[in-house]
Amino acid sequence: MLVIKLPAEPSRHRVAVWRELRRIGALSLGQGVWAVPDVPVFAEGVARALELANAAAGQAVTLNATGRSAQDAARFKALFTAARSADWTEFLSDCGKFEAEIAKEIRIAKFTLAELEEEEQSLERLRRWHRDLTARDVFGAPEAPEAGRRLKECAAACEDYAERVFAALHQAPEGEQ
């Protein structure tokens, strides 16, 4: 658990700390109070947030906390898993957008290397995001298996598109057949 107090101005310090904590998947429990499970995947991000708070002349306290009861621990686990479920839902939505974009390019026969490179970059962004979410999803949100399946489907769609691009680029012009 982190308790962070920062000066009101300049706001960029609060924003920097907030971004770092959101990036690692910390759960906001209230004004300046954040929690993450005590596992190594969060250590670097927590250390970075503490550095940012100290650099801003703020105050930061880290605590090892457990629920006072099994019900409290279960509630934290449920809140943290719900936050990861929301992340996975957004990821799944982006997978759908990726697949729709590939389908559109095929439909309009836009088979260019530039477009292929753009789609490959989008797929790589999905892969990085999936890796990050998988690392943060320490309790196993129910959407995670579907997200893995959808990422594989996105990769297959991109591979199919790549094959179409290369086939179109290597076709002999009509007058030379």
Tab-separated table of N, CA and C in Angstrom:
chain	number	residue	atom	x	y	z
A	1	MET	N	0.856	-1.159	0.000
A	1	MET	CA	0.000	0.000	0.000
A	1	MET	C	0.908	1.230	0.000
A	2	LEU	N	0.517	2.235	-0.741
A	2	LEU	CA	1.254	3.494	-0.796
A	2	LEU	C	0.337	4.620	-0.377
A	3	VAL	N	0.852	5.480	0.455
A	3	VAL	CA	0.144	6.698	0.835
A	3	VAL	C	1.042	7.838	0.365
A	4	ILE	N	0.529	8.657	-0.547
A	4	ILE	CA	1.339	9.689	-1.179
A	4	ILE	C	0.664	11.038	-1.015
A	5	LYS	N	1.448	12.007	-0.556
A	5	LYS	CA	0.972	13.379	-0.434
A	5	LYS	C	1.934	14.254	-1.219
A	6	LEU	N	1.376	15.020	-2.162
A	6	LEU	CA	2.179	15.872	-3.028
A	6	LEU	C	1.716	17.313	-2.944
A	7	PRO	N	2.628	18.264	-3.164
A	7	PRO	CA	2.211	19.668	-3.207
A	7	PRO	C	1.183	19.886	-4.317
A	8	ALA	N	0.290	20.832	-4.116
A	8	ALA	CA	-0.761	21.111	-5.103
A	8	ALA	C	-0.181	21.620	-6.421
A	9	GLU	N	0.878	22.385	-6.342
A	9	GLU	CA	1.493	22.947	-7.554
A	9	GLU	C	2.973	22.616	-7.570
A	10	PRO	N	3.534	22.395	-8.699
A	10	PRO	CA	2.893	22.293	-10.004
A	10	PRO	C	2.206	20.931	-10.143
A	11	SER	N	1.128	20.912	-10.867
A	11	SER	CA	0.314	19.707	-10.994
A	11	SER	C	1.031	18.589	-11.752
A	12	ARG	N	2.055	18.923	-12.527
A	12	ARG	CA	2.739	17.895	-13.329
A	12	ARG	C	3.311	16.786	-12.438
A	13	HIS	N	3.656	17.111	-11.196
A	13	HIS	CA	4.194	16.082	-10.303
A	13	HIS	C	3.110	15.079	-9.910
A	14	ARG	N	1.933	15.584	-9.590
A	14	ARG	CA	0.819	14.685	-9.253
A	14	ARG	C	0.467	13.810	-10.451
A	15	VAL	N	0.458	14.442	-11.626
A	15	VAL	CA	0.123	13.707	-12.846
A	15	VAL	C	1.161	12.623	-13.123
A	16	ALA	N	2.437	12.943	-12.935
A	16	ALA	CA	3.498	11.961	-13.186
A	16	ALA	C	3.370	10.757	-12.254
A	17	VAL	N	3.118	11.022	-10.978
A	17	VAL	CA	2.952	9.921	-10.022
A	17	VAL	C	1.705	9.116	-10.374
A	18	TRP	N	0.604	9.808	-10.663
A	18	TRP	CA	-0.649	9.136	-11.024
A	18	TRP	C	-0.438	8.247	-12.246
A	19	ARG	N	0.234	8.779	-13.277
A	19	ARG	CA	0.476	7.992	-14.500
A	19	ARG	C	1.296	6.744	-14.213
A	20	GLU	N	2.318	6.893	-13.408
A	20	GLU	CA	3.168	5.738	-13.091
A	20	GLU	C	2.370	4.666	-12.358
A	21	LEU	N	1.582	5.078	-11.387
A	21	LEU	CA	0.785	4.109	-10.645
A	21	LEU	C	-0.282	3.460	-11.521
A	22	ARG	N	-0.901	4.230	-12.405
A	22	ARG	CA	-1.885	3.656	-13.335
A	22	ARG	C	-1.192	2.703	-14.311
A	23	ARG	N	0.028	3.074	-14.754
A	23	ARG	CA	0.767	2.245	-15.708
A	23	ARG	C	1.041	0.857	-15.139
A	24	ILE	N	1.346	0.793	-13.858
A	24	ILE	CA	1.643	-0.516	-13.271
A	24	ILE	C	0.387	-1.259	-12.827
A	25	GLY	N	-0.754	-0.579	-12.890
A	25	GLY	CA	-2.003	-1.240	-12.519
A	25	GLY	C	-2.362	-1.111	-11.050
A	26	ALA	N	-1.800	-0.113	-10.377
A	26	ALA	CA	-2.131	0.085	-8.960
A	26	ALA	C	-3.609	0.435	-8.827
A	27	LEU	N	-4.175	0.044	-7.735
A	27	LEU	CA	-5.580	0.283	-7.447
A	27	LEU	C	-5.699	1.507	-6.547
A	28	SER	N	-6.413	2.519	-7.018
A	28	SER	CA	-6.624	3.726	-6.223
A	28	SER	C	-7.713	3.444	-5.193
A	29	LEU	N	-7.357	3.603	-3.920
A	29	LEU	CA	-8.314	3.358	-2.840
A	29	LEU	C	-8.921	4.641	-2.305
A	30	GLY	N	-8.378	5.763	-2.736
A	30	GLY	CA	-8.860	7.057	-2.276
A	30	GLY	C	-7.800	8.102	-2.534
A	31	GLN	N	-8.038	9.325	-2.106
A	31	GLN	CA	-7.124	10.434	-2.324
A	31	GLN	C	-5.715	10.073	-1.839
A	32	GLY	N	-4.798	9.844	-2.777
A	32	GLY	CA	-3.403	9.583	-2.436
A	32	GLY	C	-3.121	8.218	-1.839
A	33	VAL	N	-4.073	7.303	-1.893
A	33	VAL	CA	-3.881	5.968	-1.322
A	33	VAL	C	-4.019	4.943	-2.449
A	34	TRP	N	-2.957	4.160	-2.645
A	34	TRP	CA	-2.889	3.194	-3.735
A	34	TRP	C	-2.479	1.837	-3.180
A	35	ALA	N	-2.903	0.766	-3.871
A	35	ALA	CA	-2.534	-0.571	-3.416
A	35	ALA	C	-2.208	-1.456	-4.610
A	36	VAL	N	-1.231	-2.315	-4.383
A	36	VAL	CA	-0.888	-3.372	-5.337
A	36	VAL	C	-0.590	-4.625	-4.526
A	37	PRO	N	-0.785	-5.774	-5.120
A	37	PRO	CA	-0.372	-6.999	-4.425
A	37	PRO	C	1.145	-6.985	-4.205
A	38	ASP	N	1.584	-7.619	-3.156
A	38	ASP	CA	3.004	-7.647	-2.814
A	38	ASP	C	3.691	-8.759	-3.596
A	39	VAL	N	3.900	-8.494	-4.904
A	39	VAL	CA	4.606	-9.424	-5.783
A	39	VAL	C	5.646	-8.631	-6.581
A	40	PRO	N	6.719	-9.279	-7.008
A	40	PRO	CA	7.831	-8.578	-7.652
A	40	PRO	C	7.474	-7.759	-8.895
A	41	VAL	N	6.452	-8.137	-9.640
A	41	VAL	CA	6.128	-7.432	-10.875
A	41	VAL	C	5.826	-5.948	-10.636
A	42	PHE	N	5.407	-5.590	-9.444
A	42	PHE	CA	5.046	-4.203	-9.147
A	42	PHE	C	6.191	-3.394	-8.520
A	43	ALA	N	7.253	-4.046	-8.111
A	43	ALA	CA	8.317	-3.390	-7.341
A	43	ALA	C	8.945	-2.211	-8.083
A	44	GLU	N	9.287	-2.388	-9.343
A	44	GLU	CA	9.938	-1.317	-10.093
A	44	GLU	C	9.030	-0.099	-10.234
A	45	GLY	N	7.763	-0.311	-10.553
A	45	GLY	CA	6.823	0.791	-10.699
A	45	GLY	C	6.577	1.520	-9.383
A	46	VAL	N	6.497	0.775	-8.295
A	46	VAL	CA	6.323	1.394	-6.982
A	46	VAL	C	7.551	2.242	-6.657
A	47	ALA	N	8.735	1.698	-6.911
A	47	ALA	CA	9.968	2.453	-6.652
A	47	ALA	C	10.001	3.732	-7.487
A	48	ARG	N	9.573	3.639	-8.739
A	48	ARG	CA	9.556	4.820	-9.615
A	48	ARG	C	8.557	5.862	-9.090
A	49	ALA	N	7.389	5.433	-8.663
A	49	ALA	CA	6.396	6.366	-8.107
A	49	ALA	C	6.945	7.057	-6.860
A	50	LEU	N	7.653	6.310	-6.012
A	50	LEU	CA	8.254	6.901	-4.816
A	50	LEU	C	9.330	7.916	-5.190
A	51	GLU	N	10.134	7.602	-6.200
A	51	GLU	CA	11.151	8.551	-6.675
A	51	GLU	C	10.499	9.834	-7.177
A	52	LEU	N	9.436	9.688	-7.944
A	52	LEU	CA	8.733	10.861	-8.470
A	52	LEU	C	8.154	11.709	-7.331
A	53	ALA	N	7.593	11.048	-6.328
A	53	ALA	CA	7.023	11.776	-5.193
A	53	ALA	C	8.117	12.514	-4.425
A	54	ASN	N	9.222	11.855	-4.207
A	54	ASN	CA	10.329	12.501	-3.488
A	54	ASN	C	10.900	13.667	-4.288
A	55	ALA	N	11.028	13.511	-5.593
A	55	ALA	CA	11.552	14.577	-6.445
A	55	ALA	C	10.633	15.796	-6.436
A	56	ALA	N	9.362	15.577	-6.160
A	56	ALA	CA	8.380	16.675	-6.126
A	56	ALA	C	8.241	17.264	-4.723
A	57	ALA	N	9.138	16.910	-3.825
A	57	ALA	CA	9.085	17.362	-2.433
A	57	ALA	C	7.802	16.895	-1.746
A	58	GLY	N	7.349	15.713	-2.155
A	58	GLY	CA	6.162	15.141	-1.538
A	58	GLY	C	6.535	14.178	-0.430
A	59	GLN	N	5.531	13.583	0.136
A	59	GLN	CA	5.727	12.585	1.180
A	59	GLN	C	5.113	11.285	0.711
A	60	ALA	N	5.837	10.203	0.942
A	60	ALA	CA	5.325	8.905	0.537
A	60	ALA	C	5.638	7.881	1.615
A	61	VAL	N	4.670	7.047	1.884
A	61	VAL	CA	4.835	5.975	2.856
A	61	VAL	C	4.367	4.696	2.184
A	62	THR	N	5.194	3.663	2.293
A	62	THR	CA	4.752	2.353	1.799
A	62	THR	C	4.497	1.464	3.006
A	63	LEU	N	3.443	0.702	2.908
A	63	LEU	CA	3.048	-0.181	3.993
A	63	LEU	C	2.787	-1.569	3.449
A	64	ASN	N	3.146	-2.577	4.201
A	64	ASN	CA	2.716	-3.934	3.889
A	64	ASN	C	1.401	-4.120	4.621
A	65	ALA	N	0.354	-4.329	3.870
A	65	ALA	CA	-0.965	-4.427	4.485
A	65	ALA	C	-1.625	-5.738	4.080
A	66	THR	N	-2.357	-6.258	5.002
A	66	THR	CA	-3.199	-7.417	4.720
A	66	THR	C	-4.577	-7.091	5.264
A	67	GLY	N	-5.551	-7.777	4.772
A	67	GLY	CA	-6.889	-7.553	5.295
A	67	GLY	C	-6.970	-7.978	6.746
A	68	ARG	N	-7.770	-7.276	7.496
A	68	ARG	CA	-7.940	-7.652	8.901
A	68	ARG	C	-8.711	-8.956	9.009
A	69	SER	N	-9.418	-9.287	7.940
A	69	SER	CA	-10.162	-10.541	7.930
A	69	SER	C	-10.040	-11.150	6.538
A	70	ALA	N	-10.442	-12.373	6.428
A	70	ALA	CA	-10.439	-13.029	5.117
A	70	ALA	C	-11.365	-12.287	4.155
A	71	GLN	N	-12.437	-11.718	4.691
A	71	GLN	CA	-13.373	-10.950	3.868
A	71	GLN	C	-12.701	-9.702	3.299
A	72	ASP	N	-11.871	-9.018	4.094
A	72	ASP	CA	-11.144	-7.842	3.607
A	72	ASP	C	-10.173	-8.230	2.495
A	73	ALA	N	-9.448	-9.315	2.706
A	73	ALA	CA	-8.496	-9.777	1.689
A	73	ALA	C	-9.226	-10.156	0.404
A	74	ALA	N	-10.365	-10.801	0.554
A	74	ALA	CA	-11.155	-11.182	-0.619
A	74	ALA	C	-11.691	-9.943	-1.340
A	75	ARG	N	-12.067	-8.938	-0.576
A	75	ARG	CA	-12.562	-7.688	-1.188
A	75	ARG	C	-11.460	-7.007	-1.999
A	76	PHE	N	-10.242	-6.935	-1.456
A	76	PHE	CA	-9.129	-6.354	-2.209
A	76	PHE	C	-8.879	-7.148	-3.489
A	77	LYS	N	-8.860	-8.463	-3.363
A	77	LYS	CA	-8.639	-9.318	-4.530
A	77	LYS	C	-9.720	-9.070	-5.578
A	78	ALA	N	-10.958	-8.932	-5.142
A	78	ALA	CA	-12.067	-8.682	-6.072
A	78	ALA	C	-11.932	-7.307	-6.733
A	79	LEU	N	-11.568	-6.297	-5.959
A	79	LEU	CA	-11.384	-4.956	-6.530
A	79	LEU	C	-10.236	-4.940	-7.540
A	80	PHE	N	-9.142	-5.583	-7.184
A	80	PHE	CA	-7.984	-5.612	-8.075
A	80	PHE	C	-8.317	-6.391	-9.349
A	81	THR	N	-9.001	-7.509	-9.204
A	81	THR	CA	-9.382	-8.314	-10.364
A	81	THR	C	-10.384	-7.570	-11.237
A	82	ALA	N	-11.290	-6.821	-10.634
A	82	ALA	CA	-12.242	-6.017	-11.414
A	82	ALA	C	-11.506	-4.970	-12.251
A	83	ALA	N	-10.464	-4.376	-11.675
A	83	ALA	CA	-9.668	-3.399	-12.431
A	83	ALA	C	-8.971	-4.082	-13.604
A	84	ARG	N	-8.461	-5.285	-13.391
A	84	ARG	CA	-7.822	-6.009	-14.497
A	84	ARG	C	-8.870	-6.436	-15.529
A	85	SER	N	-10.051	-6.792	-15.082
A	85	SER	CA	-11.127	-7.143	-16.021
A	85	SER	C	-11.450	-5.964	-16.928
A	86	ALA	N	-11.468	-4.771	-16.359
A	86	ALA	CA	-11.712	-3.575	-17.167
A	86	ALA	C	-10.592	-3.381	-18.185
A	87	ASP	N	-9.345	-3.624	-17.760
A	87	ASP	CA	-8.219	-3.541	-18.696
A	87	ASP	C	-8.364	-4.551	-19.823
A	88	TRP	N	-8.703	-5.791	-19.465
A	88	TRP	CA	-8.864	-6.835	-20.482
A	88	TRP	C	-10.019	-6.510	-21.429
A	89	THR	N	-11.089	-5.943	-20.909
A	89	THR	CA	-12.224	-5.574	-21.757
A	89	THR	C	-11.794	-4.534	-22.788
A	90	GLU	N	-11.010	-3.570	-22.360
A	90	GLU	CA	-10.494	-2.563	-23.295
A	90	GLU	C	-9.566	-3.212	-24.318
A	91	PHE	N	-8.736	-4.136	-23.873
A	91	PHE	CA	-7.849	-4.861	-24.788
A	91	PHE	C	-8.662	-5.618	-25.837
A	92	LEU	N	-9.697	-6.315	-25.388
A	92	LEU	CA	-10.542	-7.070	-26.315
A	92	LEU	C	-11.210	-6.149	-27.333
A	93	SER	N	-11.613	-4.986	-26.893
A	93	SER	CA	-12.200	-4.003	-27.807
A	93	SER	C	-11.182	-3.585	-28.870
A	94	ASP	N	-9.947	-3.354	-28.447
A	94	ASP	CA	-8.909	-2.985	-29.413
A	94	ASP	C	-8.596	-4.125	-30.367
A	95	CYS	N	-8.698	-5.362	-29.908
A	95	CYS	CA	-8.532	-6.502	-30.821
A	95	CYS	C	-9.611	-6.453	-31.901
A	96	GLY	N	-10.832	-6.156	-31.507
A	96	GLY	CA	-11.915	-6.040	-32.479
A	96	GLY	C	-11.656	-4.926	-33.473
A	97	LYS	N	-11.159	-3.796	-32.997
A	97	LYS	CA	-10.826	-2.681	-33.894
A	97	LYS	C	-9.715	-3.081	-34.855
A	98	PHE	N	-8.726	-3.811	-34.361
A	98	PHE	CA	-7.621	-4.264	-35.206
A	98	PHE	C	-8.148	-5.174	-36.316
A	99	GLU	N	-8.974	-6.146	-35.926
A	99	GLU	CA	-9.518	-7.080	-36.921
A	99	GLU	C	-10.410	-6.356	-37.927
A	100	ALA	N	-11.164	-5.358	-37.472
A	100	ALA	CA	-12.014	-4.585	-38.389
A	100	ALA	C	-11.158	-3.792	-39.372
A	101	GLU	N	-10.053	-3.259	-38.904
A	101	GLU	CA	-9.153	-2.504	-39.772
A	101	GLU	C	-8.539	-3.411	-40.836
A	102	ILE	N	-8.109	-4.586	-40.452
A	102	ILE	CA	-7.557	-5.552	-41.418
A	102	ILE	C	-8.629	-5.921	-42.441
A	103	ALA	N	-9.835	-6.186	-41.970
A	103	ALA	CA	-10.938	-6.547	-42.877
A	103	ALA	C	-11.219	-5.417	-43.862
A	104	LYS	N	-11.166	-4.181	-43.382
A	104	LYS	CA	-11.397	-3.032	-44.264
A	104	LYS	C	-10.315	-2.955	-45.344
A	105	GLU	N	-9.063	-3.133	-44.954
A	105	GLU	CA	-7.964	-3.064	-45.931
A	105	GLU	C	-8.098	-4.160	-46.980
A	106	ILE	N	-8.543	-5.326	-46.574
A	106	ILE	CA	-8.762	-6.420	-47.532
A	106	ILE	C	-9.947	-6.081	-48.434
A	107	ARG	N	-11.016	-5.566	-47.843
A	107	ARG	CA	-12.215	-5.227	-48.613
A	107	ARG	C	-11.915	-4.189	-49.701
A	108	ILE	N	-11.079	-3.191	-49.375
A	108	ILE	CA	-10.772	-2.144	-50.363
A	108	ILE	C	-9.501	-2.467	-51.155
A	109	ALA	N	-8.949	-3.660	-50.913
A	109	ALA	CA	-7.758	-4.141	-51.617
A	109	ALA	C	-6.577	-3.176	-51.493
A	110	LYS	N	-6.363	-2.695	-50.284
A	110	LYS	CA	-5.213	-1.815	-50.026
A	110	LYS	C	-4.052	-2.695	-49.584
A	111	PHE	N	-3.349	-3.219	-50.576
A	111	PHE	CA	-2.271	-4.160	-50.313
A	111	PHE	C	-0.921	-3.491	-50.557
A	112	THR	N	-0.532	-2.614	-49.623
A	112	THR	CA	0.736	-1.891	-49.746
A	112	THR	C	1.650	-2.253	-48.582
A	113	LEU	N	2.947	-2.131	-48.808
A	113	LEU	CA	3.906	-2.400	-47.742
A	113	LEU	C	3.745	-1.408	-46.594
A	114	ALA	N	3.444	-0.160	-46.934
A	114	ALA	CA	3.262	0.848	-45.891
A	114	ALA	C	2.094	0.476	-44.975
A	115	GLU	N	0.995	0.033	-45.561
A	115	GLU	CA	-0.168	-0.360	-44.757
A	115	GLU	C	0.150	-1.612	-43.944
A	116	LEU	N	0.857	-2.549	-44.538
A	116	LEU	CA	1.244	-3.758	-43.813
A	116	LEU	C	2.117	-3.404	-42.611
A	117	GLU	N	3.057	-2.501	-42.808
A	117	GLU	CA	3.925	-2.096	-41.708
A	117	GLU	C	3.110	-1.452	-40.586
A	118	GLU	N	2.139	-0.637	-40.958
A	118	GLU	CA	1.279	-0.004	-39.956
A	118	GLU	C	0.500	-1.056	-39.173
A	119	GLU	N	-0.034	-2.042	-39.868
A	119	GLU	CA	-0.807	-3.099	-39.190
A	119	GLU	C	0.097	-3.950	-38.307
A	120	GLU	N	1.323	-4.218	-38.770
A	120	GLU	CA	2.261	-4.987	-37.948
A	120	GLU	C	2.636	-4.220	-36.684
A	121	GLN	N	2.770	-2.889	-36.780
A	121	GLN	CA	3.046	-2.073	-35.599
A	121	GLN	C	1.866	-2.118	-34.625
A	122	SER	N	0.657	-2.091	-35.168
A	122	SER	CA	-0.531	-2.185	-34.311
A	122	SER	C	-0.580	-3.533	-33.601
A	123	LEU	N	-0.233	-4.597	-34.322
A	123	LEU	CA	-0.208	-5.927	-33.715
A	123	LEU	C	0.857	-5.992	-32.629
A	124	GLU	N	2.002	-5.401	-32.878
A	124	GLU	CA	3.073	-5.402	-31.875
A	124	GLU	C	2.639	-4.637	-30.620
A	125	ARG	N	1.901	-3.548	-30.805
A	125	ARG	CA	1.367	-2.800	-29.661
A	125	ARG	C	0.415	-3.686	-28.864
A	126	LEU	N	-0.446	-4.449	-29.548
A	126	LEU	CA	-1.345	-5.379	-28.859
A	126	LEU	C	-0.547	-6.433	-28.097
A	127	ARG	N	0.518	-6.942	-28.701
A	127	ARG	CA	1.340	-7.955	-28.022
A	127	ARG	C	1.980	-7.398	-26.750
A	128	ARG	N	2.531	-6.172	-26.843
A	128	ARG	CA	3.137	-5.558	-25.653
A	128	ARG	C	2.093	-5.346	-24.565
A	129	TRP	N	0.933	-4.853	-24.963
A	129	TRP	CA	-0.145	-4.606	-24.017
A	129	TRP	C	-0.566	-5.913	-23.344
A	130	HIS	N	-0.693	-6.968	-24.131
A	130	HIS	CA	-1.064	-8.277	-23.591
A	130	HIS	C	-0.024	-8.757	-22.579
A	131	ARG	N	1.252	-8.602	-22.914
A	131	ARG	CA	2.315	-8.985	-21.975
A	131	ARG	C	2.202	-8.205	-20.669
A	132	ASP	N	1.997	-6.887	-20.771
A	132	ASP	CA	1.887	-6.047	-19.580
A	132	ASP	C	0.680	-6.436	-18.733
A	133	LEU	N	-0.453	-6.638	-19.389
A	133	LEU	CA	-1.663	-7.014	-18.644
A	133	LEU	C	-1.502	-8.384	-17.988
A	134	THR	N	-0.888	-9.309	-18.704
A	134	THR	CA	-0.672	-10.645	-18.145
A	134	THR	C	0.192	-10.568	-16.896
A	135	ALA	N	1.224	-9.736	-16.930
A	135	ALA	CA	2.106	-9.593	-15.770
A	135	ALA	C	1.366	-8.998	-14.575
A	136	ARG	N	0.471	-8.043	-14.831
A	136	ARG	CA	-0.257	-7.371	-13.742
A	136	ARG	C	-1.437	-8.182	-13.225
A	137	ASP	N	-1.942	-9.094	-14.014
A	137	ASP	CA	-3.151	-9.839	-13.653
A	137	ASP	C	-2.801	-11.006	-12.729
A	138	VAL	N	-2.369	-10.681	-11.530
A	138	VAL	CA	-1.851	-11.701	-10.619
A	138	VAL	C	-2.923	-12.634	-10.055
A	139	PHE	N	-4.180	-12.224	-10.088
A	139	PHE	CA	-5.243	-13.076	-9.559
A	139	PHE	C	-6.027	-13.797	-10.655
A	140	GLY	N	-5.741	-13.493	-11.919
A	140	GLY	CA	-6.379	-14.207	-13.026
A	140	GLY	C	-7.795	-13.760	-13.318
A	141	ALA	N	-7.930	-12.603	-13.947
A	141	ALA	CA	-9.260	-12.116	-14.343
A	141	ALA	C	-9.873	-13.083	-15.353
A	142	PRO	N	-11.183	-13.247	-15.338
A	142	PRO	CA	-11.826	-14.224	-16.218
A	142	PRO	C	-11.679	-13.917	-17.713
A	143	GLU	N	-11.391	-12.672	-18.076
A	143	GLU	CA	-11.261	-12.301	-19.486
A	143	GLU	C	-9.902	-12.672	-20.083
A	144	ALA	N	-8.936	-13.016	-19.246
A	144	ALA	CA	-7.573	-13.270	-19.722
A	144	ALA	C	-7.480	-14.384	-20.769
A	145	PRO	N	-8.122	-15.531	-20.581
A	145	PRO	CA	-8.007	-16.574	-21.614
A	145	PRO	C	-8.566	-16.133	-22.969
A	146	GLU	N	-9.694	-15.430	-22.947
A	146	GLU	CA	-10.257	-14.942	-24.207
A	146	GLU	C	-9.312	-13.948	-24.856
A	147	ALA	N	-8.660	-13.129	-24.060
A	147	ALA	CA	-7.717	-12.147	-24.600
A	147	ALA	C	-6.557	-12.844	-25.298
A	148	GLY	N	-6.056	-13.920	-24.723
A	148	GLY	CA	-4.986	-14.686	-25.367
A	148	GLY	C	-5.443	-15.270	-26.696
A	149	ARG	N	-6.655	-15.790	-26.709
A	149	ARG	CA	-7.213	-16.354	-27.948
A	149	ARG	C	-7.386	-15.272	-28.995
A	150	ARG	N	-7.914	-14.124	-28.586
A	150	ARG	CA	-8.140	-13.024	-29.532
A	150	ARG	C	-6.831	-12.477	-30.088
A	151	LEU	N	-5.793	-12.420	-29.259
A	151	LEU	CA	-4.489	-11.964	-29.754
A	151	LEU	C	-3.971	-12.912	-30.831
A	152	LYS	N	-4.147	-14.207	-30.636
A	152	LYS	CA	-3.737	-15.179	-31.660
A	152	LYS	C	-4.532	-14.973	-32.941
A	153	GLU	N	-5.822	-14.669	-32.809
A	153	GLU	CA	-6.647	-14.407	-33.987
A	153	GLU	C	-6.180	-13.144	-34.718
A	154	CYS	N	-5.797	-12.132	-33.962
A	154	CYS	CA	-5.265	-10.898	-34.571
A	154	CYS	C	-3.979	-11.196	-35.323
A	155	ALA	N	-3.110	-12.013	-34.730
A	155	ALA	CA	-1.851	-12.373	-35.388
A	155	ALA	C	-2.129	-13.149	-36.671
A	156	ALA	N	-3.107	-14.047	-36.640
A	156	ALA	CA	-3.456	-14.818	-37.843
A	156	ALA	C	-4.032	-13.900	-38.921
A	157	ALA	N	-4.863	-12.936	-38.526
A	157	ALA	CA	-5.434	-11.991	-39.493
A	157	ALA	C	-4.331	-11.150	-40.126
A	158	CYS	N	-3.362	-10.744	-39.329
A	158	CYS	CA	-2.246	-9.942	-39.853
A	158	CYS	C	-1.393	-10.786	-40.799
A	159	GLU	N	-1.166	-12.030	-40.453
A	159	GLU	CA	-0.396	-12.927	-41.322
A	159	GLU	C	-1.114	-13.135	-42.653
A	160	ASP	N	-2.423	-13.322	-42.614
A	160	ASP	CA	-3.207	-13.468	-43.835
A	160	ASP	C	-3.104	-12.199	-44.684
A	161	TYR	N	-3.197	-11.062	-44.043
A	161	TYR	CA	-3.080	-9.792	-44.760
A	161	TYR	C	-1.688	-9.656	-45.382
A	162	ALA	N	-0.651	-10.044	-44.647
A	162	ALA	CA	0.712	-9.979	-45.173
A	162	ALA	C	0.857	-10.842	-46.423
A	163	GLU	N	0.283	-12.028	-46.382
A	163	GLU	CA	0.341	-12.914	-47.558
A	163	GLU	C	-0.358	-12.277	-48.749
A	164	ARG	N	-1.468	-11.612	-48.505
A	164	ARG	CA	-2.194	-10.937	-49.581
A	164	ARG	C	-1.384	-9.766	-50.144
A	165	VAL	N	-0.726	-9.024	-49.254
A	165	VAL	CA	0.109	-7.899	-49.707
A	165	VAL	C	1.235	-8.418	-50.586
A	166	PHE	N	1.931	-9.442	-50.132
A	166	PHE	CA	3.045	-9.960	-50.924
A	166	PHE	C	2.575	-10.577	-52.234
A	167	ALA	N	1.434	-11.224	-52.219
A	167	ALA	CA	0.888	-11.774	-53.474
A	167	ALA	C	0.569	-10.643	-54.443
A	168	ALA	N	-0.029	-9.565	-53.954
A	168	ALA	CA	-0.378	-8.434	-54.819
A	168	ALA	C	0.876	-7.745	-55.356
A	169	LEU	N	1.900	-7.634	-54.544
A	169	LEU	CA	3.125	-6.967	-54.974
A	169	LEU	C	3.927	-7.792	-55.974
A	170	HIS	N	3.764	-9.097	-55.946
A	170	HIS	CA	4.536	-9.970	-56.830
A	170	HIS	C	3.754	-10.433	-58.052
A	171	GLN	N	2.557	-9.918	-58.211
A	171	GLN	CA	1.766	-10.241	-59.394
A	171	GLN	C	2.355	-9.545	-60.599
A	172	ALA	N	2.429	-10.242	-61.706
A	172	ALA	CA	2.902	-9.613	-62.945
A	172	ALA	C	1.819	-8.664	-63.456
A	173	PRO	N	2.210	-7.494	-63.963
A	173	PRO	CA	1.218	-6.592	-64.561
A	173	PRO	C	0.437	-7.328	-65.650
A	174	GLU	N	-0.828	-6.927	-65.868
A	174	GLU	CA	-1.718	-7.661	-66.787
A	174	GLU	C	-1.158	-7.824	-68.185
A	175	GLY	N	-0.457	-6.854	-68.701
A	175	GLY	CA	0.062	-6.955	-70.066
A	175	GLY	C	1.273	-7.873	-70.193
A	176	GLU	N	1.879	-8.292	-69.058
A	176	GLU	CA	3.099	-9.096	-69.093
A	176	GLU	C	2.865	-10.547	-68.767
A	177	GLN	N	1.644	-11.002	-68.681
A	177	GLN	CA	1.379	-12.389	-68.284
A	177	GLN	C	1.578	-13.366	-69.373
